[in-house]
mmCIF file of C-alpha atoms in Angstrom:
data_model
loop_
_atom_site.group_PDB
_atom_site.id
_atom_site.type_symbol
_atom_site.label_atom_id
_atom_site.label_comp_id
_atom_site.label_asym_id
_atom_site.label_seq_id
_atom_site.Cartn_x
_atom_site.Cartn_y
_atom_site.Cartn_z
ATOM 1 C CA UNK C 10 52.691 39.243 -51.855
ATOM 2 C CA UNK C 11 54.073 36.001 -52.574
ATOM 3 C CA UNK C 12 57.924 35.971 -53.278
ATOM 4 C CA UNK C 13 59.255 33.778 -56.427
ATOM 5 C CA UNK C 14 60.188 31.327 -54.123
ATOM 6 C CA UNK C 15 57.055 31.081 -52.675
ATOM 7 C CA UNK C 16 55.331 30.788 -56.019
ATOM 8 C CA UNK C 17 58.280 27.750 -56.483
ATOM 9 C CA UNK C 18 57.169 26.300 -53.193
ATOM 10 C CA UNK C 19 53.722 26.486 -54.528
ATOM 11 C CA UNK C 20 53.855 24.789 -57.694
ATOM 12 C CA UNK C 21 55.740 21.757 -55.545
ATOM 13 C CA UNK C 22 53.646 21.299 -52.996
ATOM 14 C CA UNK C 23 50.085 21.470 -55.290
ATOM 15 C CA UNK C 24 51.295 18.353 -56.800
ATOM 16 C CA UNK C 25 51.411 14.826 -55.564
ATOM 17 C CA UNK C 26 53.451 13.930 -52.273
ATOM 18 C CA UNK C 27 56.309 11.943 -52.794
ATOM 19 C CA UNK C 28 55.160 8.541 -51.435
ATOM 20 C CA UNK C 29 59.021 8.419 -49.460
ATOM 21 C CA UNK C 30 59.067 7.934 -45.590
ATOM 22 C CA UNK C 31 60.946 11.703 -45.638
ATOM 23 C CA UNK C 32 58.357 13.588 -48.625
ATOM 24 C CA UNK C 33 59.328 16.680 -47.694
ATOM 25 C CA UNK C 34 63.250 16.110 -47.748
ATOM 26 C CA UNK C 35 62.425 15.228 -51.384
ATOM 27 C CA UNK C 36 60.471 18.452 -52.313
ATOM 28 C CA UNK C 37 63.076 20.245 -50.764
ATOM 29 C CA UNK C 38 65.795 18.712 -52.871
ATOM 30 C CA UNK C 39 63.763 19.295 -55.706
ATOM 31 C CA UNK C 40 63.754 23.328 -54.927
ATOM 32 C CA UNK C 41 67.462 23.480 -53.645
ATOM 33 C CA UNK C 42 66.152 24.286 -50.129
ATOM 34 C CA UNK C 43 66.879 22.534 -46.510
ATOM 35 C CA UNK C 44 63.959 20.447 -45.595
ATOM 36 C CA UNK C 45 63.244 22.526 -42.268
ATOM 37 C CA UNK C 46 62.947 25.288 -44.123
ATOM 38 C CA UNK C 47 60.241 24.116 -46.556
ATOM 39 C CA UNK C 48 58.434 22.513 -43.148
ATOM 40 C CA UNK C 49 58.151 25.911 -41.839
ATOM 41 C CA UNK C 50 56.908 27.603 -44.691
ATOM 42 C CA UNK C 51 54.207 25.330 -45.816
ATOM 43 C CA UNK C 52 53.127 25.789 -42.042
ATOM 44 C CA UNK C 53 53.174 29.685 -42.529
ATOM 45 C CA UNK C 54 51.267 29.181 -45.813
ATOM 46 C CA UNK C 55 48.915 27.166 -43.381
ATOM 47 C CA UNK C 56 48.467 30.343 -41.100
ATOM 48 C CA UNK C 57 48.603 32.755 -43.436
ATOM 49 C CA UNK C 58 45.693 30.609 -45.138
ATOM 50 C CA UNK C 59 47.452 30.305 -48.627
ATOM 51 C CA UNK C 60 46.959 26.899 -47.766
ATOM 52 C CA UNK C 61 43.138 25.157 -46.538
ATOM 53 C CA UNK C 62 44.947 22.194 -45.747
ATOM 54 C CA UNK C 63 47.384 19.507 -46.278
ATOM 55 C CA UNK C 64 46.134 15.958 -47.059
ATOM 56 C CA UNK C 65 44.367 13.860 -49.755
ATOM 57 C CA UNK C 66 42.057 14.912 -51.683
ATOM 58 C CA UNK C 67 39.526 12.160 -52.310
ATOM 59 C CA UNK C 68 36.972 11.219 -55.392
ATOM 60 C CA UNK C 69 34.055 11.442 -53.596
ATOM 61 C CA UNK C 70 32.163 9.078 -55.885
ATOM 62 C CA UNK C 71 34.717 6.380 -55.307
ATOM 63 C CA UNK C 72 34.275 6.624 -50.981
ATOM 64 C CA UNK C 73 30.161 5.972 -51.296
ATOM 65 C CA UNK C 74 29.516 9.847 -51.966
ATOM 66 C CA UNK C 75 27.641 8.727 -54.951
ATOM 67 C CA UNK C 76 25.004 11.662 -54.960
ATOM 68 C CA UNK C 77 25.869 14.943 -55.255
ATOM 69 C CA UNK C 78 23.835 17.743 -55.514
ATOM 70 C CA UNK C 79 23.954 21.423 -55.635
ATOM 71 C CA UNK C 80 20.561 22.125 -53.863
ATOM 72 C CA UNK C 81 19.807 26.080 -55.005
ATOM 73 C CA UNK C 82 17.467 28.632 -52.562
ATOM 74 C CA UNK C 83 15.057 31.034 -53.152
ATOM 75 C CA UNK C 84 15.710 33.677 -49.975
ATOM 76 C CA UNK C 85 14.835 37.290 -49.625
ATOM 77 C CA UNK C 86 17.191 39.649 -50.019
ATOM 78 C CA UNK C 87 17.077 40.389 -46.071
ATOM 79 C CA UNK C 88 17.538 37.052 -45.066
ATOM 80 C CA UNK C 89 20.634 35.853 -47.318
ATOM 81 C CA UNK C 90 23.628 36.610 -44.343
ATOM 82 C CA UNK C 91 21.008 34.429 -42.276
ATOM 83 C CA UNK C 92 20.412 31.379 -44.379
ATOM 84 C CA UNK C 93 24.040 31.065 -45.806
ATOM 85 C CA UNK C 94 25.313 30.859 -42.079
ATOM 86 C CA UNK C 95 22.859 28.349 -40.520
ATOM 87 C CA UNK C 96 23.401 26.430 -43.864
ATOM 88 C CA UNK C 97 27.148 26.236 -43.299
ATOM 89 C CA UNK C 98 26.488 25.089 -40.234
ATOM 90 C CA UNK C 99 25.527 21.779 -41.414
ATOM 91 C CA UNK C 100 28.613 19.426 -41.736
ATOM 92 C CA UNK C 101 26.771 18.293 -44.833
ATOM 93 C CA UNK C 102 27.573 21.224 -46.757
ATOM 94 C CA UNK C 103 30.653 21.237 -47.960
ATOM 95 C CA UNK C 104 30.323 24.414 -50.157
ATOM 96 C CA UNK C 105 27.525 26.995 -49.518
ATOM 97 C CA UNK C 106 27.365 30.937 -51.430
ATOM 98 C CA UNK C 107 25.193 33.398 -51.995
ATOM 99 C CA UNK C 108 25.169 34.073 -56.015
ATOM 100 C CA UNK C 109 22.904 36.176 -58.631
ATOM 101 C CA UNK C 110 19.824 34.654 -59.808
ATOM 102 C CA UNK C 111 19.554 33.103 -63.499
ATOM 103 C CA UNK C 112 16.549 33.880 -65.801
ATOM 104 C CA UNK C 113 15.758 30.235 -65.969
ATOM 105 C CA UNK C 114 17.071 30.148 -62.296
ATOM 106 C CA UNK C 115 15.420 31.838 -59.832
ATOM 107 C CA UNK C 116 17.791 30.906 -56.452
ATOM 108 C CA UNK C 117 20.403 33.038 -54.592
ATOM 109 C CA UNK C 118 21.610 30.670 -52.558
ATOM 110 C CA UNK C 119 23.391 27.747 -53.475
ATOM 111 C CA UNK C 120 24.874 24.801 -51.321
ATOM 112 C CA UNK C 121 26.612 21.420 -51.997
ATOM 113 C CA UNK C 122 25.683 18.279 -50.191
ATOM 114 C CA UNK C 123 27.336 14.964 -50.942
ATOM 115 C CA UNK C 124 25.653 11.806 -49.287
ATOM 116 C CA UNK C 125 25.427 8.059 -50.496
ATOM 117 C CA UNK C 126 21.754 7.894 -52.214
ATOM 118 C CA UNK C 127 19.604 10.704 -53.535
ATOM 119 C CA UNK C 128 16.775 9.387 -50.793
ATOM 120 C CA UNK C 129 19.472 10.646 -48.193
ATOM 121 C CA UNK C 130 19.761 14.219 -50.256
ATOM 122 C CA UNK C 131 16.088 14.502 -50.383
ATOM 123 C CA UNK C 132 15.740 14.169 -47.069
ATOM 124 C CA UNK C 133 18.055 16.267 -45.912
ATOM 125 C CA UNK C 134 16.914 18.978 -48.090
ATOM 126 C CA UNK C 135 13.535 18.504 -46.005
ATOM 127 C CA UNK C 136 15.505 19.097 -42.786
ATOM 128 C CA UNK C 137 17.771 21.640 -43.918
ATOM 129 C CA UNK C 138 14.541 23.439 -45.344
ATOM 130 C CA UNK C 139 12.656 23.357 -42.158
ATOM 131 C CA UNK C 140 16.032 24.756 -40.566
ATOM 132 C CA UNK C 141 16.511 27.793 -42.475
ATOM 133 C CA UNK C 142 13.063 28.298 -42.900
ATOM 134 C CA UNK C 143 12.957 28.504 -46.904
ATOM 135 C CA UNK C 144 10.327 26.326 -48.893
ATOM 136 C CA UNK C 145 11.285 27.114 -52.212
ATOM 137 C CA UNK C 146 14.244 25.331 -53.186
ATOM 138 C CA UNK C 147 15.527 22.944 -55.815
ATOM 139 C CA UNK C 148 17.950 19.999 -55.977
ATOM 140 C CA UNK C 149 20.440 19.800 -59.185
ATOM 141 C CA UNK C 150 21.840 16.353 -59.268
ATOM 142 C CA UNK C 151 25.381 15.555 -61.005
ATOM 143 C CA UNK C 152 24.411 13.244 -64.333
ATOM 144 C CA UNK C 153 28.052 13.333 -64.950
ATOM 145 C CA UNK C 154 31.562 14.087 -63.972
ATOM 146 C CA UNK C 155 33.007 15.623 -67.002
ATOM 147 C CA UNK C 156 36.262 17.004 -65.093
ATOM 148 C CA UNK C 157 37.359 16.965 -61.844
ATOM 149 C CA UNK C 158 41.087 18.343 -61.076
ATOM 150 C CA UNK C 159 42.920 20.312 -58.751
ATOM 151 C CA UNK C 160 44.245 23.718 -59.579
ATOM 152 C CA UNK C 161 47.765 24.350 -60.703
ATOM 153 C CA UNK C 162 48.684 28.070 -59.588
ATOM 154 C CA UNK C 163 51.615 29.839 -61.388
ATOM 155 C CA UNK C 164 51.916 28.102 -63.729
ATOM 156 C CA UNK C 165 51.016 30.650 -66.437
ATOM 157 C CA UNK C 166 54.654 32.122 -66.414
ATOM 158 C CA UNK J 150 38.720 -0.693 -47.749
ATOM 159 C CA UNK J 151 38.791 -1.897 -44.666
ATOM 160 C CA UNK J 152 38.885 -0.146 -40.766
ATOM 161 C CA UNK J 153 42.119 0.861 -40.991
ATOM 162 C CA UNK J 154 42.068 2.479 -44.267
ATOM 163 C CA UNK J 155 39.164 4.280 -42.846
ATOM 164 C CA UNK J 156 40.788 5.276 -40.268
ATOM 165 C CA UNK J 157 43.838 6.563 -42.254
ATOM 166 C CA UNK J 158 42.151 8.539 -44.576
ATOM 167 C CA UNK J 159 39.755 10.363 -42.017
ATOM 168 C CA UNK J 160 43.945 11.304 -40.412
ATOM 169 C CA UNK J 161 44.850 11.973 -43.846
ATOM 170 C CA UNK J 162 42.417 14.295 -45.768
ATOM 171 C CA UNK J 163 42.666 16.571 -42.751
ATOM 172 C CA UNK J 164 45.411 16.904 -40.680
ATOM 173 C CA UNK J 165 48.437 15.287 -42.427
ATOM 174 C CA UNK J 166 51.874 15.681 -40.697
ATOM 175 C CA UNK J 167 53.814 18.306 -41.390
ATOM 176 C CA UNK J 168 56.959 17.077 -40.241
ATOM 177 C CA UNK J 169 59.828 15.387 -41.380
ATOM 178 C CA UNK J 170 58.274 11.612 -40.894
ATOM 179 C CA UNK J 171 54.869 12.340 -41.440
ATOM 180 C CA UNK J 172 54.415 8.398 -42.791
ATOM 181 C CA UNK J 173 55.445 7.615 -39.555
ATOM 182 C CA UNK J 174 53.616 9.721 -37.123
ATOM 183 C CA UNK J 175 50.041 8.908 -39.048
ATOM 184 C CA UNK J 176 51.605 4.818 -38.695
ATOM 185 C CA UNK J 177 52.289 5.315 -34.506
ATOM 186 C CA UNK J 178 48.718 6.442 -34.095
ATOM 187 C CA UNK J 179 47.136 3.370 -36.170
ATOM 188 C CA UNK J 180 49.269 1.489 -34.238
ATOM 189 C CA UNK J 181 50.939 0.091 -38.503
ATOM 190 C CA UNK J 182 54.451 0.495 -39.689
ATOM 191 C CA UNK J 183 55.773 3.462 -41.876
ATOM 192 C CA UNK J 184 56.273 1.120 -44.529
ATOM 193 C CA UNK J 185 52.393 -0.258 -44.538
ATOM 194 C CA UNK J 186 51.292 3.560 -44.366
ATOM 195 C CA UNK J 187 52.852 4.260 -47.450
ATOM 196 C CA UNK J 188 52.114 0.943 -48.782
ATOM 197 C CA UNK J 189 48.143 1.621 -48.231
ATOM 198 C CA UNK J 190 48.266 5.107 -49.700
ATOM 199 C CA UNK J 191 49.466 3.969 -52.736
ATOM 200 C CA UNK J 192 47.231 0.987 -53.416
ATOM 201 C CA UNK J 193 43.982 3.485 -52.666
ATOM 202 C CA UNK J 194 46.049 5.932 -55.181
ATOM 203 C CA UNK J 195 46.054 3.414 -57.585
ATOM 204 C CA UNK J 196 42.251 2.325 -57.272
ATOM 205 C CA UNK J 197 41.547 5.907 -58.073
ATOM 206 C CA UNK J 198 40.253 6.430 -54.174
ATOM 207 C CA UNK J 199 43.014 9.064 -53.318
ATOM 208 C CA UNK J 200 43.042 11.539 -56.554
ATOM 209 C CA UNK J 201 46.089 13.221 -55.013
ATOM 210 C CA UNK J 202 48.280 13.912 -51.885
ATOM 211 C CA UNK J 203 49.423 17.299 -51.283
ATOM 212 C CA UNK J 204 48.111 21.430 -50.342
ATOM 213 C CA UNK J 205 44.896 22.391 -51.033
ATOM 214 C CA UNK J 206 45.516 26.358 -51.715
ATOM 215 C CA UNK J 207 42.584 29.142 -51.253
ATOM 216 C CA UNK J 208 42.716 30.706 -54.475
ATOM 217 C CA UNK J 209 41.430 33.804 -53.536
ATOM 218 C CA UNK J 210 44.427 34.370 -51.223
ATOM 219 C CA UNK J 211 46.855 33.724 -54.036
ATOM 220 C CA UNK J 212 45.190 36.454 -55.909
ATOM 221 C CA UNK J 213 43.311 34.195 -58.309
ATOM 222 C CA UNK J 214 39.459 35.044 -58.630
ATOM 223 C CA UNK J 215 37.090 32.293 -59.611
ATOM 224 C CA UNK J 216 33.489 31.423 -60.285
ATOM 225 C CA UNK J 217 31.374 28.999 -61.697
ATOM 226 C CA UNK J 218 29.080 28.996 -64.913
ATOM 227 C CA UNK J 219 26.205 27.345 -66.449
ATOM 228 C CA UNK J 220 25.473 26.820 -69.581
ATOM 229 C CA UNK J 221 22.104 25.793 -71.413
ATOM 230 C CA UNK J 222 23.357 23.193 -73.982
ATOM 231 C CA UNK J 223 21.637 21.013 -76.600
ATOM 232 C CA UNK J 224 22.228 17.160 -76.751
ATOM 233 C CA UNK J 225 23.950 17.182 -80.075
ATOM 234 C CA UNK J 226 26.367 19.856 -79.553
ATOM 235 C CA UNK J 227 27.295 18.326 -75.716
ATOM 236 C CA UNK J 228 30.743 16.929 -77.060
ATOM 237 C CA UNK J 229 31.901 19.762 -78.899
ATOM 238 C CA UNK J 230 31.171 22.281 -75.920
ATOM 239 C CA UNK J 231 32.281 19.859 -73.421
ATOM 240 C CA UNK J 232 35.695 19.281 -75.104
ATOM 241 C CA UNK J 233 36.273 23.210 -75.224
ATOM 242 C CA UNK J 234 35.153 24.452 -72.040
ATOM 243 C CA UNK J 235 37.735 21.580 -70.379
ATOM 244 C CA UNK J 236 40.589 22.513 -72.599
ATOM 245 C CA UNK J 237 40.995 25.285 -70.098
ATOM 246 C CA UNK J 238 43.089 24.728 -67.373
ATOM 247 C CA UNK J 239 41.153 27.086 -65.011
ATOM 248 C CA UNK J 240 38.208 24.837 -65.454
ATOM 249 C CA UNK J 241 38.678 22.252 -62.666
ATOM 250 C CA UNK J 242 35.212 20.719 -62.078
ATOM 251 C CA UNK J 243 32.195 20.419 -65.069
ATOM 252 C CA UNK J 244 29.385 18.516 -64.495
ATOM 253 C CA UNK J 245 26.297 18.088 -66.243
ATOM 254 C CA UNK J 246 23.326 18.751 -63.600
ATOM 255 C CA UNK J 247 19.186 17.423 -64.822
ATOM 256 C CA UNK J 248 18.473 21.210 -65.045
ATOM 257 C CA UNK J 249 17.534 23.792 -68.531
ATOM 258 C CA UNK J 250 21.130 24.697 -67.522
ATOM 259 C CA UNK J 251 22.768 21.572 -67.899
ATOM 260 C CA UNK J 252 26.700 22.096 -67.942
ATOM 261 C CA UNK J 253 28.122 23.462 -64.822
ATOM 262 C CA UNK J 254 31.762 24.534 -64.306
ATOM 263 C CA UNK J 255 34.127 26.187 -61.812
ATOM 264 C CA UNK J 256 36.791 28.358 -63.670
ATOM 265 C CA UNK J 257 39.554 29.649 -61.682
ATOM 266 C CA UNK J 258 42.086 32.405 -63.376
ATOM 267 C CA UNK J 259 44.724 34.837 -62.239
ATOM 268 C CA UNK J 260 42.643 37.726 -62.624
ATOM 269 C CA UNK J 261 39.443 39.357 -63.132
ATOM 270 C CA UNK J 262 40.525 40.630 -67.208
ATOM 271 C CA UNK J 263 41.935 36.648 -67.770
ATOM 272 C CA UNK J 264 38.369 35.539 -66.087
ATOM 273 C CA UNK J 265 36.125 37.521 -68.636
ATOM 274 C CA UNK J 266 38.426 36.272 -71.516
ATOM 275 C CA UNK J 267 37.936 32.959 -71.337
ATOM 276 C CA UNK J 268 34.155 33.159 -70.787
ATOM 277 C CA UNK J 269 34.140 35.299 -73.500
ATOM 278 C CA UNK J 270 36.404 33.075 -75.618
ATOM 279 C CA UNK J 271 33.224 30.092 -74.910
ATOM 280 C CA UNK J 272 30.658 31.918 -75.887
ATOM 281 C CA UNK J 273 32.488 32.794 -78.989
ATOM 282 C CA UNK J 274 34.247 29.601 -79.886
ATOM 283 C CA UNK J 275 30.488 27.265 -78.638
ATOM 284 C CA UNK J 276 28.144 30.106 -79.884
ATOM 285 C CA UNK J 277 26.281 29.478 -76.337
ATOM 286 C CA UNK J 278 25.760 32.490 -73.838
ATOM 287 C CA UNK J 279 27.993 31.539 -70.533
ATOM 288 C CA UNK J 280 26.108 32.345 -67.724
ATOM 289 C CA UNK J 281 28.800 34.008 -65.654
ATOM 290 C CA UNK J 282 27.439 33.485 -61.598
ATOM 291 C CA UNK J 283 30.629 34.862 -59.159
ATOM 292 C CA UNK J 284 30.077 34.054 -55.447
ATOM 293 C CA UNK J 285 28.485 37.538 -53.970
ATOM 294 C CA UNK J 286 29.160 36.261 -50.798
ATOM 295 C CA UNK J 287 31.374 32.950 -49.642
ATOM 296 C CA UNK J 288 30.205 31.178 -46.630
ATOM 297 C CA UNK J 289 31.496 27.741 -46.267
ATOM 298 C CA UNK J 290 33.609 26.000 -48.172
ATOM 299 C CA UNK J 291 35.246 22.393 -47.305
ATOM 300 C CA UNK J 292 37.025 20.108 -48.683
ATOM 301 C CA UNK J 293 36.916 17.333 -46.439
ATOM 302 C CA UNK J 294 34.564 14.553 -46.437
ATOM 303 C CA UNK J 295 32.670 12.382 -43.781
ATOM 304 C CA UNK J 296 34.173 8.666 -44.441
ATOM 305 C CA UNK J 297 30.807 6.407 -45.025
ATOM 306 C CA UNK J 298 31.250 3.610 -42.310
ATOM 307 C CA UNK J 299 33.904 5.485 -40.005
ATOM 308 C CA UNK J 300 32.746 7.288 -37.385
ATOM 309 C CA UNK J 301 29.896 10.276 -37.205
ATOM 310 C CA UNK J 302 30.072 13.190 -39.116
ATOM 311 C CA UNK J 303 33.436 14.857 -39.193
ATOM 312 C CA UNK J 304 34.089 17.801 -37.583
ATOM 313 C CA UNK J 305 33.359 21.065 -39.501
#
């Protein structure tokens, strides 16, 4: 269980990084804690895995990532555990899950590639296809970013 | 962009310093001054490159539970369901995919009971059946990406 100054620590450090040569020193200031202090819990957050990592997060779009699709897989029930591992094998995929199927859907395993063109995606689809050993698959493109933020935890209360 | 910016944001998307002159350590090992560290951050901040510095937090181990959705929606009422669905602050990515289910969107709440709530509260304020898809299994996710033009693939 997180304490309440945990939860504190939390809402600081999901927000921007103070661009100051000492960032943390300024965070910690901000909670009314010592600096060292706040250095060793966002590395206990780190190992605890509260935290993925620390760093920028990026707009893919704006680095060349323009294409970005969620490429969907039709696997048998026996071979799901199988797929979704060699799949996140790939450092392609950046997201990969095994998920119900939709009426109008009819995939249980979905993945997330991000490359430059949408010749690159369908190509790797080929590869990844031949890999896992699945031909019945299907590649939803992104038309449009309609929102793209980061979480803000705790902040219900 | 050019090499070194590259360079600096492969160091910093992953493994930013955790220490009390993290500007500096990332600036010794690009061989650049604290000063033109920060300096570079801030203009690819401002281009829109960077969308923020700071933790990226599993949600699941904070308790949260999340998902994403899809939702089959007609041209003309796009706008109106659009504007709703991202007046929640749970909802942290939408997209609109070339699919029968054309709006797609993560939600992300504190628990299950606040989860069905709000994609209860679509349906009923868009009139349009939320297709509710939870992960049954997670098996990669990262939030890193390969820099085109630096390097091969990063490391997973």
């Amino acid at each position: 269980m997180l304490s309440e100054l945990d939860k504190k620590i939390v809402r600081e450090v999901q927000g921007d990084l103070p661009l100051d040569p000492r960032p943390y020193k300024v965070i910690a200031q901000r909670l009314g804690i010592e600096e060292d202090f706040l250095i060793d819990k966002i590395n206990e957050f780190l190992e605890k895995g509260y935290i993925r990592r620390m760093g920028a997060a990026l707009r893919h779009r704006k680095i060349g990532l323009k294409a970005n699709p969620m490429i969907v897989w039709q696997v048998p029930k026996d071979k799901i555990d199988e797929v979704g591992t060699k799949l996140s094998s790939l450092s392609q995929v950046t997201h990969c899950y095994h998920r119900k199927e939709l009426p109008k859907l009819n995939y249980n395993v979905y993945s997330m590639i991000h490359a430059e063109t949408r010749e690159d995606c369908y190509e790797l689809a080929k590869e990844m296809s031949k890999m896992i050993g699945i031909e019945k698959y299907n590649l939803l493109f992104s038309e449009k970013e309609l929102k793209k933020t980061s979480m803000k935890y705790f902040m219900e209360d | 962009m050019d090499s070194i910016d590259k360079k600096l944001l492969v160091m910093i998307q992953d493994k930013f310093p955790i220490s009390q002159r993290p500007y500096m350590e990332i600036g010794e090992k690009l061989s650049i001054s604290e000063n033109e560290v920060i300096e570079r951050i801030k203009v690819m901040k401002e281009s829109g490159l960077i969308r923020r510095m700071g933790g990226v937090f599993d949600s699941r181990k904070l308790g949260y539970k999340s998902t994403l959705c899809a939702m089959e929606v007609s041209e003309e009422k796009l706008p109106e369901v659009i504007e709703i669905v991202n007046s929640y602050i749970g909802v942290t990515h939408n997209y609109i995919r070339r699919h029968e289910y054309n709006l797609w969107f993560t939600l992300i709440t504190p628990s299950k009971e606040h989860l069905d709530k709000v994609v209860n509260e679509i349906t009923e304020k868009t009139g349009i059946k939320v297709n509710n898809l939870p992960a049954e299994r997670l098996f990669k996710i990262k939030v890193n990406f390969h820099i085109p033009g630096e390097g091969e693939k990063e490391n997973a």
